[in-house]
Coordinates of C-alpha atoms in Angstrom, one line a residue:
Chain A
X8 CA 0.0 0.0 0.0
X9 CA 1.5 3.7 -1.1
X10 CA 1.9 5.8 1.7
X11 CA 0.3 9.2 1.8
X12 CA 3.2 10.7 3.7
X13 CA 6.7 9.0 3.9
X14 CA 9.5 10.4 5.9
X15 CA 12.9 9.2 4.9
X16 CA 15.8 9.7 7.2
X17 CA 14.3 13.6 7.5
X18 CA 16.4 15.9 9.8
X19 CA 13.8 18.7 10.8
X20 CA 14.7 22.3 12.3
X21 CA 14.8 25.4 11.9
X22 CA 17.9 27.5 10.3
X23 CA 21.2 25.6 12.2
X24 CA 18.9 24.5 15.1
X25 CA 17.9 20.5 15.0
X26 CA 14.6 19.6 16.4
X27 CA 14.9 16.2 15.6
X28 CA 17.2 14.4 13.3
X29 CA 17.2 10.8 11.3
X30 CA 13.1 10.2 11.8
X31 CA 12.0 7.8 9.1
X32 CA 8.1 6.5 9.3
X33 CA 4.8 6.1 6.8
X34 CA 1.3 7.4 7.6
X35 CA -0.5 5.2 5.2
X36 CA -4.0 5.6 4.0
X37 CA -6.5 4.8 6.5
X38 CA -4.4 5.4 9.5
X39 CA -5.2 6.8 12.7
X40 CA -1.9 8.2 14.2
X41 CA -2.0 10.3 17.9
X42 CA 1.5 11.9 17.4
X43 CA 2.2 12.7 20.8
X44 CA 4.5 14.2 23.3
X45 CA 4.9 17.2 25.6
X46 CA 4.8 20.5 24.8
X47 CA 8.2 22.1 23.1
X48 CA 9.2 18.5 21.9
X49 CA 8.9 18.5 18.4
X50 CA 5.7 17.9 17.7
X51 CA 4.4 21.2 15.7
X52 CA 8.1 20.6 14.2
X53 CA 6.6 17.0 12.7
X54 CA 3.6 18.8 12.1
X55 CA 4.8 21.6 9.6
X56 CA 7.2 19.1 7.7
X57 CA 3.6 17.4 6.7
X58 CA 1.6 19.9 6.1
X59 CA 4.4 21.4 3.9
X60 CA 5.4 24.6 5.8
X61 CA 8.6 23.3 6.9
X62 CA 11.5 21.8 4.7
X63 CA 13.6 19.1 6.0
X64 CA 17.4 20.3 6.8
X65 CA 18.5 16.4 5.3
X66 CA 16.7 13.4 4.1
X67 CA 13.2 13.9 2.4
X68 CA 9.4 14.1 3.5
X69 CA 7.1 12.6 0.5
X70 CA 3.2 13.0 0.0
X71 CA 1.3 11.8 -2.5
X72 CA 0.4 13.3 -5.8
X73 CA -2.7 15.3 -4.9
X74 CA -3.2 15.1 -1.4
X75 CA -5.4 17.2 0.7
X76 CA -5.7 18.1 4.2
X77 CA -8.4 19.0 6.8
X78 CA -6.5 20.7 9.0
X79 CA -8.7 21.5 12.9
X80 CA -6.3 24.1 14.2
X81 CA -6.1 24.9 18.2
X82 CA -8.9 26.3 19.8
X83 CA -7.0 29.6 20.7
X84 CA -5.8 29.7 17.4
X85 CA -8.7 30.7 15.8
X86 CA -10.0 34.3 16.6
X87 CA -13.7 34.0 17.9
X88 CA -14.1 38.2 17.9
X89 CA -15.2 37.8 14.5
X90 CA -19.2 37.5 14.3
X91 CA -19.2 34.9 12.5
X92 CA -22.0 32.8 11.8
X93 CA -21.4 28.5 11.7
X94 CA -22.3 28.0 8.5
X95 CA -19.8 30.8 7.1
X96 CA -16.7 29.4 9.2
X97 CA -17.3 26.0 7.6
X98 CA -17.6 27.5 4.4
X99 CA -13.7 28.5 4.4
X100 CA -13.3 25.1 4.6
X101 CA -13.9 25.8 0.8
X102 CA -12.5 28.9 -0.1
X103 CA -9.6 27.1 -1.9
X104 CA -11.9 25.6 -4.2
X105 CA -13.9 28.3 -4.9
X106 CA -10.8 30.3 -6.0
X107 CA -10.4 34.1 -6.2
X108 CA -13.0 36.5 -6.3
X109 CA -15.5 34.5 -6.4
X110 CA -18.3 34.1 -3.7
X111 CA -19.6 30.4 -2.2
X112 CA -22.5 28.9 -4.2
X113 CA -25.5 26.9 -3.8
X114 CA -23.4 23.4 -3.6
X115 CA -20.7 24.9 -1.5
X116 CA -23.4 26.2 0.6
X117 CA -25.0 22.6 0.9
X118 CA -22.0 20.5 1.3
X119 CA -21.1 23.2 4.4
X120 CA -24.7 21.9 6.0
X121 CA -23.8 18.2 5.4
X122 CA -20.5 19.0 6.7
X123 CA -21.8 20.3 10.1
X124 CA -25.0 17.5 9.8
X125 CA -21.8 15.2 9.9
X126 CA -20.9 15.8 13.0
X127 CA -23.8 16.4 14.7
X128 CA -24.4 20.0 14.8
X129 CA -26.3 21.0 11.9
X130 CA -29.3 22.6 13.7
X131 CA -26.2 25.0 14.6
X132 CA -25.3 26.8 11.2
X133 CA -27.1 29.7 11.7
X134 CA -25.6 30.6 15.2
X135 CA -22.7 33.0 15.9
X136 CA -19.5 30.6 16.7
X137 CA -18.4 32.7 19.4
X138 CA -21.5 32.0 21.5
X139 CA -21.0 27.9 21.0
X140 CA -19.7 25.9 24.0
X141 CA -15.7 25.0 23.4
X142 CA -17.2 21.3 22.4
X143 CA -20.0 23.1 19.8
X144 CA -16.6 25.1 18.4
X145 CA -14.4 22.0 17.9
X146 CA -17.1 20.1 15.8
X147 CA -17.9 23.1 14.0
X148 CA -13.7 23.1 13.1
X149 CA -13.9 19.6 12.4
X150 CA -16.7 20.1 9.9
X151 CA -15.0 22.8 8.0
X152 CA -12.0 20.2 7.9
X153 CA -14.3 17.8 6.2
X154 CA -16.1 20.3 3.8
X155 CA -12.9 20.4 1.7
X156 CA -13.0 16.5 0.9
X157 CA -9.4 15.8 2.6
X158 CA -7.6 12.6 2.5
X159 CA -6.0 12.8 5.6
X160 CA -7.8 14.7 8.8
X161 CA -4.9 16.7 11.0
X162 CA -6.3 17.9 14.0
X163 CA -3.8 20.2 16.5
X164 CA -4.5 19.4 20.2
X165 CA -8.2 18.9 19.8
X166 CA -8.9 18.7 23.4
X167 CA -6.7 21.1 25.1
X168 CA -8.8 23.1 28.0
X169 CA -12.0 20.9 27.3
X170 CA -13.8 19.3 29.8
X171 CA -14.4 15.3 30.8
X172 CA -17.1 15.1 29.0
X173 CA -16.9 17.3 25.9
X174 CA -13.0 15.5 25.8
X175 CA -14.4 12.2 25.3
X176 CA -17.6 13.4 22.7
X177 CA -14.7 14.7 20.6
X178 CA -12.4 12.1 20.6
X179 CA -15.4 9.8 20.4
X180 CA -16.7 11.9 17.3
X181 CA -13.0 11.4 15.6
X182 CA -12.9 7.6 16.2
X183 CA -16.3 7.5 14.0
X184 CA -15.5 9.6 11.8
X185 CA -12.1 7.2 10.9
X186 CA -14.3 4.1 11.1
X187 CA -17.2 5.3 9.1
X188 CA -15.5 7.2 6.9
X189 CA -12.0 5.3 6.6
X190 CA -11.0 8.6 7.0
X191 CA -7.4 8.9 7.6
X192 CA -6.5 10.8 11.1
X193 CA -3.1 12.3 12.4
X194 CA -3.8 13.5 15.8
X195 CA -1.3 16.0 17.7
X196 CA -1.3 15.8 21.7
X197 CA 0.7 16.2 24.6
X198 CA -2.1 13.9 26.6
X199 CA -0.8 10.2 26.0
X200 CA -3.7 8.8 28.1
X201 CA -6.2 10.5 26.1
X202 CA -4.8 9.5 22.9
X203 CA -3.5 6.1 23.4
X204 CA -7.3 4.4 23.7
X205 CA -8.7 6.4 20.8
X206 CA -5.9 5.8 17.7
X207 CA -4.1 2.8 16.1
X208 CA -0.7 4.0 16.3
X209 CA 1.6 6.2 18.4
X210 CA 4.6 8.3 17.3
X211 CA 5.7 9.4 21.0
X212 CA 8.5 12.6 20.4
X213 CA 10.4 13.3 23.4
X214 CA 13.1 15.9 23.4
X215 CA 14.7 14.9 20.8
X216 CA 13.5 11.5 20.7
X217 CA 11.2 9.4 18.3
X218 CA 9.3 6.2 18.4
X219 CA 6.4 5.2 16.2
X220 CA 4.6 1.8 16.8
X221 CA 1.1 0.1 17.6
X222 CA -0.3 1.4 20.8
X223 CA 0.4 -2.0 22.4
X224 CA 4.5 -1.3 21.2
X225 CA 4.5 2.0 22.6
X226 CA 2.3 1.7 25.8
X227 CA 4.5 -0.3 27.8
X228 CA 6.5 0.1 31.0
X229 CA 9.7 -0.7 28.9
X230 CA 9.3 2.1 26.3
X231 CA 7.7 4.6 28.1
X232 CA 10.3 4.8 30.8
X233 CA 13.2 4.8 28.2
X234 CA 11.7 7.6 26.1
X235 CA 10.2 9.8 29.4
X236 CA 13.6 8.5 31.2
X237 CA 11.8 7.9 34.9
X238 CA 10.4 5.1 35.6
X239 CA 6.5 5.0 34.2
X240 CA 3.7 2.3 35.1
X241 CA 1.1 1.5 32.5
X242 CA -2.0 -0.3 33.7
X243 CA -4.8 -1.0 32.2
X244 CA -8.2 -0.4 33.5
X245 CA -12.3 -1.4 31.8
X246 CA -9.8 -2.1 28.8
X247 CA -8.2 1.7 28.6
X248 CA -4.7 1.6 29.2
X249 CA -3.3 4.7 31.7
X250 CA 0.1 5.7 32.2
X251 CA 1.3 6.6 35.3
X252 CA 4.8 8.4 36.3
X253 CA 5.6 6.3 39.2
X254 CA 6.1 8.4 42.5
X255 CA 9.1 8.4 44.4
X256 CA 8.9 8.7 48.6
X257 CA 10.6 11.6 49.8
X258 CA 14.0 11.0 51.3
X259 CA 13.5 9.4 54.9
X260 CA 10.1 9.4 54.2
X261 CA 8.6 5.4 54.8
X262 CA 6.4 4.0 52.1
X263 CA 2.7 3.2 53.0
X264 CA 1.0 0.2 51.7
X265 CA -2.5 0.9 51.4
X266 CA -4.6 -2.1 50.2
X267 CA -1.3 -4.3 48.6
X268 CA -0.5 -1.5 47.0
X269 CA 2.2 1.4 47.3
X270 CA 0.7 4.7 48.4
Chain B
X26 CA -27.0 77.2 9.3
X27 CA -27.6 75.0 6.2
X28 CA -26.4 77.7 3.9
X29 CA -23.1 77.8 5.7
X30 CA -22.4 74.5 6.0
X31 CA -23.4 74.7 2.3
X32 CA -20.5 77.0 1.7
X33 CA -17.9 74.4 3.1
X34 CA -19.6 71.2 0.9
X35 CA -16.4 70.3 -0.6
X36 CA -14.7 70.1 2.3
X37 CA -17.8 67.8 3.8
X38 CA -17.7 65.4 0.2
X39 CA -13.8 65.3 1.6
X40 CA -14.9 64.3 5.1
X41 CA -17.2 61.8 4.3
X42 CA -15.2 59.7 1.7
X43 CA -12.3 59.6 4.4
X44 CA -15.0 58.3 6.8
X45 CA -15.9 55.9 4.2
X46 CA -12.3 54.5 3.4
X47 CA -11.5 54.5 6.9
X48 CA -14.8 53.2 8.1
X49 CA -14.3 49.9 6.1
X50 CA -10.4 49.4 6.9
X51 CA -11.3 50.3 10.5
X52 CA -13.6 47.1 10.9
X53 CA -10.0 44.7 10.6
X54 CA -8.5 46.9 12.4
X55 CA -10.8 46.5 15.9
X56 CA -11.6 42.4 14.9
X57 CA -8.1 42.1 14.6
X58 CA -6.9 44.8 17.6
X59 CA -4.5 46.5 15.9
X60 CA -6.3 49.7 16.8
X61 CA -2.8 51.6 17.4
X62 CA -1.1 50.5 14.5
X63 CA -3.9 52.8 12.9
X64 CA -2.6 55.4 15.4
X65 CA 1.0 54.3 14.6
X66 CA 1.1 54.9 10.8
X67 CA -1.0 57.9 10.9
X68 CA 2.0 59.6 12.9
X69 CA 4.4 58.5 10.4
X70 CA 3.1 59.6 7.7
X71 CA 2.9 62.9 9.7
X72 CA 6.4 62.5 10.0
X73 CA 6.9 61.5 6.8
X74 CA 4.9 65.6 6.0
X75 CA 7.5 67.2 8.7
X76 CA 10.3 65.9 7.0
X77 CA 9.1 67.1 3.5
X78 CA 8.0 70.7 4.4
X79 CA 11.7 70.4 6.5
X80 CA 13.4 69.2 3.2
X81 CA 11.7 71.9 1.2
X82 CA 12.8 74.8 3.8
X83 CA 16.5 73.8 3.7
X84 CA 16.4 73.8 -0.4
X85 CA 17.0 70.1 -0.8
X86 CA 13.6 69.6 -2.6
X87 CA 11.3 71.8 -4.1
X88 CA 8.2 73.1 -2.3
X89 CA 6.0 71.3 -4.8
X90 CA 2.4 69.7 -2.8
X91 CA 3.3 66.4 -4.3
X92 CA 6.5 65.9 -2.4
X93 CA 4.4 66.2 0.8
X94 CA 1.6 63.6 -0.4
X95 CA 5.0 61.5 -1.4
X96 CA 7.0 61.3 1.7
X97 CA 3.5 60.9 3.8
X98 CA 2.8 57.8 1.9
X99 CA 6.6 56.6 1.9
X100 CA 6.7 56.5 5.6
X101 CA 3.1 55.3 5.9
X102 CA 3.5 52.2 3.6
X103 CA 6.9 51.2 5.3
X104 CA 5.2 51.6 8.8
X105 CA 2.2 49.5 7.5
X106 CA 4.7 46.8 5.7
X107 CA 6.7 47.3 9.0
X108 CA 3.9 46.1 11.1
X109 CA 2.3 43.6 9.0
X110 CA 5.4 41.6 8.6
X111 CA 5.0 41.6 12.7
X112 CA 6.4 45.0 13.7
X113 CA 9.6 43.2 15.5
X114 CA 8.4 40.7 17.1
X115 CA 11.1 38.2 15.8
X116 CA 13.3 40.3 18.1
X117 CA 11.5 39.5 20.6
X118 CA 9.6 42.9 21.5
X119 CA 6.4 42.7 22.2
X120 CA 4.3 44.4 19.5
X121 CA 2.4 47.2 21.0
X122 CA 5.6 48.0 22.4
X123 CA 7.1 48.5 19.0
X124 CA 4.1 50.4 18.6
X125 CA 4.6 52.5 21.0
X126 CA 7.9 53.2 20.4
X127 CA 6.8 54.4 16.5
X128 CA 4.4 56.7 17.7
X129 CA 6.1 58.3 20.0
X130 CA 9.1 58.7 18.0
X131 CA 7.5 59.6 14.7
X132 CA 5.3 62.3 17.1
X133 CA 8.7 63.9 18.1
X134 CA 10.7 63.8 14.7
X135 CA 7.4 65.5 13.1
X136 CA 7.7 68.3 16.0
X137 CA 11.4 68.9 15.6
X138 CA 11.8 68.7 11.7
X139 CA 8.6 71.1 11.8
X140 CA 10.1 73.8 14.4
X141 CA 13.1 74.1 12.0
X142 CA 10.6 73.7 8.5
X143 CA 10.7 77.1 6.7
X144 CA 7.6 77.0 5.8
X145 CA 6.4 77.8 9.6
X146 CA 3.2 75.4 9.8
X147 CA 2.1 74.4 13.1
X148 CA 2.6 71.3 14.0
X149 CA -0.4 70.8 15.6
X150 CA -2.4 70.7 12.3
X151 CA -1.1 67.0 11.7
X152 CA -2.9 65.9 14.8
X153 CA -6.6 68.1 14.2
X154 CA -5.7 68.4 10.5
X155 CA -7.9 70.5 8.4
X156 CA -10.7 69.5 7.2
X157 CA -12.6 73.2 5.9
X158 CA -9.3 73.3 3.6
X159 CA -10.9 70.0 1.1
X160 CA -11.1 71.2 -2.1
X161 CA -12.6 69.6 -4.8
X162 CA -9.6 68.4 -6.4
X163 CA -8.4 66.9 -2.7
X164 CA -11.8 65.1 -3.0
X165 CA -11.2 63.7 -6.5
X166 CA -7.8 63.2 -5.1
X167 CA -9.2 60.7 -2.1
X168 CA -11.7 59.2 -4.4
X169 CA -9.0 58.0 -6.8
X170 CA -7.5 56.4 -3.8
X171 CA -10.7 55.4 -2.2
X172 CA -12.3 53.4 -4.4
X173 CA -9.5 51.1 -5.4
X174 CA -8.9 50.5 -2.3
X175 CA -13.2 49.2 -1.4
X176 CA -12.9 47.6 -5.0
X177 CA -9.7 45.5 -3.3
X178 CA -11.7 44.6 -0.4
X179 CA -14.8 43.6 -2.4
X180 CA -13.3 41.2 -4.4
X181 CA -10.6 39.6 -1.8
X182 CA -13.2 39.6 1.1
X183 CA -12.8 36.1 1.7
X184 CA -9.0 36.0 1.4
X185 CA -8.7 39.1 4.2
X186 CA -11.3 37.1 6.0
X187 CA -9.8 34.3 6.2
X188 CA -6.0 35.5 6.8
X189 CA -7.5 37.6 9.8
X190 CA -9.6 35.1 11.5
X191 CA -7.7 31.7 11.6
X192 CA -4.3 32.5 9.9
X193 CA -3.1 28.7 10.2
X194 CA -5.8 26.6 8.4
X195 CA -5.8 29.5 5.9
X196 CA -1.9 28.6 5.0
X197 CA -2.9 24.8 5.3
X198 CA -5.0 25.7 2.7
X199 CA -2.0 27.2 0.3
X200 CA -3.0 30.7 1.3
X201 CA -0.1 32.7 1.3
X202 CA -0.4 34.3 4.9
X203 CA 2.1 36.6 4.8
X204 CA 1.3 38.1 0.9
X205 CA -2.5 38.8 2.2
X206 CA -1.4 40.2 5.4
X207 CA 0.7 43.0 3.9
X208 CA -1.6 43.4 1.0
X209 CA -4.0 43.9 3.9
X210 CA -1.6 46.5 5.3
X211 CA -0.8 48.4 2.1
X212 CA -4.8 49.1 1.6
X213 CA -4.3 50.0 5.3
X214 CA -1.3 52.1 4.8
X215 CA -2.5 53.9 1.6
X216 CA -5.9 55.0 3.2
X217 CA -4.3 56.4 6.1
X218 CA -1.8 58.7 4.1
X219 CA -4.2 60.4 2.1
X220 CA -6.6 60.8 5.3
X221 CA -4.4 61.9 7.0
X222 CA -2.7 65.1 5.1
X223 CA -6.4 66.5 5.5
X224 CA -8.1 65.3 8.9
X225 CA -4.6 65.1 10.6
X226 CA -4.0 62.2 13.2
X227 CA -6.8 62.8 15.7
X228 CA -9.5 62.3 13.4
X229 CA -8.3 59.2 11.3
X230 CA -7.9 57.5 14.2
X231 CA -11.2 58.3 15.3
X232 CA -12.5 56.9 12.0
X233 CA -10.4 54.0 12.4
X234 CA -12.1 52.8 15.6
X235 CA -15.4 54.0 16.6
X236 CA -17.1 53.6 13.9
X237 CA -16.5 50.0 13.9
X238 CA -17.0 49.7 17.5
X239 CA -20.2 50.8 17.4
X240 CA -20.9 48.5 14.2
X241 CA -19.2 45.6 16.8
X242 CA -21.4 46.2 19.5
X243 CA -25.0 46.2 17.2
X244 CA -24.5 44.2 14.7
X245 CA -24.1 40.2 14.2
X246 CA -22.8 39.5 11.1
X247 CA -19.6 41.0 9.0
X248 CA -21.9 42.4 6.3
X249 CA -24.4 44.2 9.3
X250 CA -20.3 45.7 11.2
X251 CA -19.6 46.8 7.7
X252 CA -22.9 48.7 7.2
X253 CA -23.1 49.9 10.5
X254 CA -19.8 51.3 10.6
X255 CA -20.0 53.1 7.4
X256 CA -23.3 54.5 8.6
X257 CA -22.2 55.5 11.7
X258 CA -19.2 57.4 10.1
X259 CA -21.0 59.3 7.8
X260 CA -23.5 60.2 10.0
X261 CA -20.4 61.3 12.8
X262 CA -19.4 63.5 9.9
X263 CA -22.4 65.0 8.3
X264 CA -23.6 66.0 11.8
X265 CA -19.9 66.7 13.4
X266 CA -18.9 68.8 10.4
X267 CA -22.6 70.8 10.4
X268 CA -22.3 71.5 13.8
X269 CA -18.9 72.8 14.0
X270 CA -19.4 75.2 10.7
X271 CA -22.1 77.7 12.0
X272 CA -20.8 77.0 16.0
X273 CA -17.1 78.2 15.0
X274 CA -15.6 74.4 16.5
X275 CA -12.9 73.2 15.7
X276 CA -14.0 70.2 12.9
X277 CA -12.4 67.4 13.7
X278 CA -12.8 67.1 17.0
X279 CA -16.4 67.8 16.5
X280 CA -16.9 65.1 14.6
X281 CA -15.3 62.8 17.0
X282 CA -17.1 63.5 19.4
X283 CA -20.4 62.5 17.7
X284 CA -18.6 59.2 17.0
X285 CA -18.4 59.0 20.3
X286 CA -21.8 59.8 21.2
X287 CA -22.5 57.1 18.4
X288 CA -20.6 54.7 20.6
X289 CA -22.4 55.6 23.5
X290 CA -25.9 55.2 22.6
X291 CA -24.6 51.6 20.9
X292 CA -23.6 50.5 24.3
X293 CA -26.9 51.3 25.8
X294 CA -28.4 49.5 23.1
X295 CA -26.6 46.7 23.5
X296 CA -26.9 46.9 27.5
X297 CA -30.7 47.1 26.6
X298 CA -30.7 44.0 24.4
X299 CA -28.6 42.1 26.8
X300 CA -30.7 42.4 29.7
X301 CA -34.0 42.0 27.6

């Protein structure tokens, strides 16, 4: 199977400044990739080298002949002064395809409704974004993503400052929409525990260091606590695997065992 | 009063397409709260006057009005290509500060190279301007500049739109961020220049901001802030400049303060709505 993005051997940074260096994986159609990691560790770094902002210092990054992305940009990203209403923001999901000069038509207009009837919030279009919960907002995002046909879904921390709730309906909402749709997903993060029980495969970047695998390869003790470099714990709870930095006692201080287990 | 408010028209048709120009820009400006690089500009291409009136005294250039108009659009398109390429931040100062700094250097080079100018013009007429002197050619003059510039916006609406509200997924898209932002800017820039040689610094501010405040605070859609703000603007300066003519005030301000009036009464309208 071709892959819709192949890095070979790529060597990303900016000017003299290496962010990460000798990174070779696929994202092959139908994917669902969390490319995870905390904040400052390369991952907006990964993320411009795909979406084409950022040339690699060595090797090369490949995409396929025509591809196309729906990109869901942060939350705070996106500047919700604007009176706006949902139907129009979806609509620039478009504004590519429509091409210069010229306004949105009756089809563009239609397949912005489907769009937002995709992902649940059509009875929304004619309200003003900025007065749609943070949840409300991300689906409308995601819908103007879809609206341009994409091959490959990339969605910038999709979660960051939501909720329990609205956190899972989104993620929840993205899993669907790569199973129904075989949409392929690449999905940015610094939360690993959110991301790890929602996508097929990891790519965990941790200053300076890369891994890409299955989510069983990458959720382990083993892995985990080489890449993070203290030790980690990974159990697994109603099937949903959490990750745990394990804590260290205090010097002097005695560790309690509360129920068999260290407290 | 009607008959001597009649007797300055064409300095009214001059203050009502600087409203309009400024009236339009003025809505990116608030949505995307750069309301001092409006400010910013307008004092350099004050400067930009100063220095030309300063060149002219010393012999270096000719006194000819175009040289003026010249250097006040010189300094206002590098200040607007200035701050649309980020106005320093990749040096890591903040960017009202750069602001800041602009004004308030570009305020003080305009009062020095005046005080030595030959000519002898007050400097304060770059902040009030004057608006009585329009003529009809400077009316021609600002309609030639006026309507390209709403002809630009028309037709790359979207394309401003886009760049202003959500500047990533509009590069994701191929938009070329940084070409829209500076054409953006240039519109921005070339407004402002021509404005501002005839309602001084004061007054396109004012038209800058209020006007689209008060089209923030009624309306709900981009089209309604367009419409409202134009309104409002012309209205400010039909009833500013009528008043001022037969009361003997001084123009501009008069005219800013019925934008602010304007501003006022949306407030209380939208205070009204709110709690209805």
């Amino acid at each position: 199977m071709t892959a819709l993005i192949s890095f070979d051997h790529a060597t990303l940074g900016y000017g003299r400044r290496v962010v990460l260096s000798d990174i070779s994986f696929d994202i092959p159609p139908g994917d669902f990739l969390g490319l995870v990691g905390p904040n400052g560790a390369g991952k907006t770094t990964i993320l411009r080298a795909i979406l084409g902002s950022l040339m690699p210092i060595e090797g090369t990054v490949v995409e396929a002949p025509g591809l196309r992305f729906g990109y869901v940009p942060q939350r705070d990203s996106v500047d919700y002064g604007f009176p706006l209403k949902v139907l129009d923001v979806v609509l620039m999901g478009r504004y590519d395809r429509i091409g210069l000069m010229r306004r949105p038509s009756r089809a563009d207009r239609d397949l912005a409704s489907a769009a937002l009837d995709h992902v649940g919030v059509g009875h929304l279009a004619d309200q003003q974004l900025n007065a749609l919960s943070g949840g409300q907002k991300q689906r409308v995002l995601i819908a103007r993503a879809l609206v341009g046909q994409p091959n490959v879904l990339v969605l910038d921390e999709p979660t960051n400052g939501m909720d329990l709730v609205s956190t899972t309906q989104i993620l929840g909402l993205v899993r669907e929409l790569h199973e129904r749709d075989n949409l392929t997903v690449l999905m940015v993060s610094h939360a690993l525990n959110e991301v790890a029980n929602y996508v097929n495969r990891i790519a965990l970047v941790v200053e300076g260091g890369f891994r890409i695998g299955t989510v069983a390869e990458i959720m382990n003790e083993e892995t985990l606590t080489q890449m993070y470099g203290i030790p980690v714990d990974v159990d697994e709870m109603h099937g949903h695997r959490i990750v745990v930095a394990r804590r260290t006692a205090p010097e002097g201080m005695p560790i309690v065992k509360v129920g068999g287990r260290d407290a | 009063m009607l008959s001597t408010v009649l007797l300055f028209r064409e300095a009214l048709y001059g203050a009502l397409v600087i409203a309009l120009a400024c009236s339009v820009l003025g809505v990116y400006v608030v949505l995307r709260r750069i309301v001092f690089v409006g400010a910013a500009i307008a004092q350099l291409s004050s400067a930009g006057i100063a220095l030309a009136l300063f060149l002219a005294g010393t012999g270096v250039i000719g006194s000819f009005a175009g040289h003026t108009t010249a250097f006040a659009l010189a300094f206002a398109l590098a200040g607007a290509m200035f701050f649309g390429l980020g106005g320093g931040q990749r040096a890591g100062v903040p960017p009202d500060a750069t602001i800041g700094v602009s004004y308030a250097v570009a305020a003080a080079a305009g009062i020095l190279l005046i005080s030595k100018a030959a000519s002898g013009e007050a400097h304060d007429i770059f902040l009030s301007g004057n608006i009585l002197g329009i003529t009809r050619g400077d009316t021609l003059v600002l309609l030639a500049v006026t309507i390209p510039v709403l002809v630009v916006h028309a037709l790359f609406y979207k394309e401003f739109l886009f760049v202003s509200f959500d500047r990533e997924t509009a590069r994701t898209l191929g938009y070329r961020v940084t070409f829209w932002n500076l054409f953006l800017y240039f519109t921005l820039g070339l407004v402002i220049a021509f404005a501002m040689q005839f309602a001084g610094v004061l007054l396109v501010f004012d038209f800058l901001v209020l006007p689209a405040v008060t089209g923030l605070m009624l309306a709900r859609s981009m089209r309604a802030i367009f419409t409202v703000s134009v309104a409002s603007a012309l209205l400010a300066a039909v009833i500013g400049f009528s008043l001022s003519v037969p009361f003997d005030l001084p123009s501009g301000p008069a005219i800013i303060a019925v934008s602010g009036l304007l501003v006022a009464i949306a407030w209380s309208v939208r205070r009204m709505q709110h709690r209805g």
